[in-house]
Amino acid sequence: MAGLTDRTYHHGDLKVALLAAARSMVEEEGGDAFTLREAARRAGVSHGAPAHHFGDKTGLLTELAVQVMSERVEQVEAARIAAGPDPVDQLKACGMAHILFMISHPRLERLCWQDTLVHRDDPALLAVLQRMAAGLIESMSAATGKMLIPDKEANPSTLLAISVVHGFAQMVNERVILQDVPEQERQTRALAMADDMLELVGTVFGNELPKDV
Amino acid sequence: MAGLTDRTYHHGDLKVALLAAARSMVEEEGGDAFTLREAARRAGVSHGAPAHHFGDKTGLLTELAVQVMSERVEQVEAARIAAGPDPVDQLKACGMAHILFMISHPRLERLCWQDTLVHRDDPALLAVLQRMAAGLIESMSAATGKMLIPDKEANPSTLLAISVVHGFAQMVNERVILQDVPEQERQTRALAMADDMLELVGTVFGNELPKDV
DNA sequence: GCGCGTATATAGACACTGTAAAGATTTATC
DNA sequence: GATAAATCTTTACAGTGTCTATATACGCGC
């Protein structure tokens, strides 16, 4: 046949090869620039091959999104453990970890929320988002001293915390702020700003706390 | 020729017709679903016609983005005026107006930040964003009592305010929160939540204020 | 070791897309 | 009224995602 140079007919590890190709493509050029055919090309395989493993373009990207979100959850969890015993410290550490991950992987982060590229209702994706939410609830419960039910949306403090973290990272990524800062400085400056900001947010929780928990 | 039914050869108002078509397409299906050819079809014109007015697909969408952002700035400004004399009230009103606009036009809002679909460095777009920032700085200066220089990024309070507003709206739009709420309730519930949250944010400014300005 | 079902990969086709170039038609200007 | 400019059509081309039919290799029962 054509196209088969030294490889065997069966690739052997095509699924992970395609995911790796997709990851680097998205990282470099963004989710919109991802192409099933180019991914197949990079994996050294015909353009029809991916269908057998992912069925669909969005199928492939959905698996990538799950991968990315899992990494994010793990890194946040690690940061919380490293933060020591104080729950408010833990909460801040989680926020910083979220922000760090998001601004370190802007295009991957964006991908995970693009419903034209990802099956937002995929069970695995929903599961990892669930894990993310659970971590937040736990941190929040510890920090405010009261047990919070998973109906996180009713609580203004929790909402404030997520919104700040999510919003700040998004604005950095979308160049709403720090537009003209050179790439190398961007991250450190963003983190410094985030630190100040989350400190300020901490005062909100400080105010509504009995102060001795 | 073919395709010309009752219309004259020259459309007469093709530019606005295409923008209108684009707007409804984006509103209904999102920016990724927008198609130059379909827009031309809706305007009753051949697929090559748009090029003469916008040059490019992103050119057209950029003009749409400018249109949308202008509306947003105007509505926010109107809300601030309607809020009365108290600067903190004004600030909250601006925040609510931003949120209201964003959750009312989720897909249009998203479009404005998608750098694969929009020329983010377009002069007109930059200008309207500048206007948006200026409004915020002014509100913020009035609310905190001190004159703020346009280096808004250095100020943690300002940063907190933008992040909360931007982040909250984004999370509503991307179904991170209020996923399962029926469409008709979503907006009112989101606004109620936003109101509580911004009230909480207000306490932050209240704390750092001399309290009598 | 052998056959056979199944998983995996290929190849070609189809309907789309955006963009570019060349021709046709109307409007504007002198 | 002639000529230039603006506007629209048409044709063509290189991509894309997905579908279908075909080819190849693997794994399991015997």
PDB file of C-alpha atoms in Angstrom, chain B residues 85-93 139 142-144 202 205-206 209:
ATOM      1  CA  PRO B  85     -25.540  59.647  43.093  1.00  0.00           C
ATOM      2  CA  ASP B  86     -23.931  57.153  45.486  1.00  0.00           C
ATOM      3  CA  PRO B  87     -20.708  55.877  43.884  1.00  0.00           C
ATOM      4  CA  VAL B  88     -20.906  52.455  45.502  1.00  0.00           C
ATOM      5  CA  ASP B  89     -24.434  52.056  44.200  1.00  0.00           C
ATOM      6  CA  GLN B  90     -23.169  53.097  40.799  1.00  0.00           C
ATOM      7  CA  LEU B  91     -20.415  50.547  40.891  1.00  0.00           C
ATOM      8  CA  LYS B  92     -22.790  47.757  41.784  1.00  0.00           C
ATOM      9  CA  ALA B  93     -25.207  48.871  39.088  1.00  0.00           C
ATOM     10  CA  SER B 139     -16.632  54.319  38.770  1.00  0.00           C
ATOM     11  CA  ALA B 142     -15.531  57.587  42.682  1.00  0.00           C
ATOM     12  CA  ALA B 143     -16.325  54.587  44.853  1.00  0.00           C
ATOM     13  CA  THR B 144     -12.995  54.359  46.614  1.00  0.00           C
ATOM     14  CA  GLY B 202     -19.173  45.850  48.314  1.00  0.00           C
ATOM     15  CA  PHE B 205     -14.608  48.306  49.451  1.00  0.00           C
ATOM     16  CA  GLY B 206     -16.502  49.399  52.519  1.00  0.00           C
ATOM     17  CA  LEU B 209     -12.809  53.117  52.778  1.00  0.00           C
TER      18      LEU B 209
END
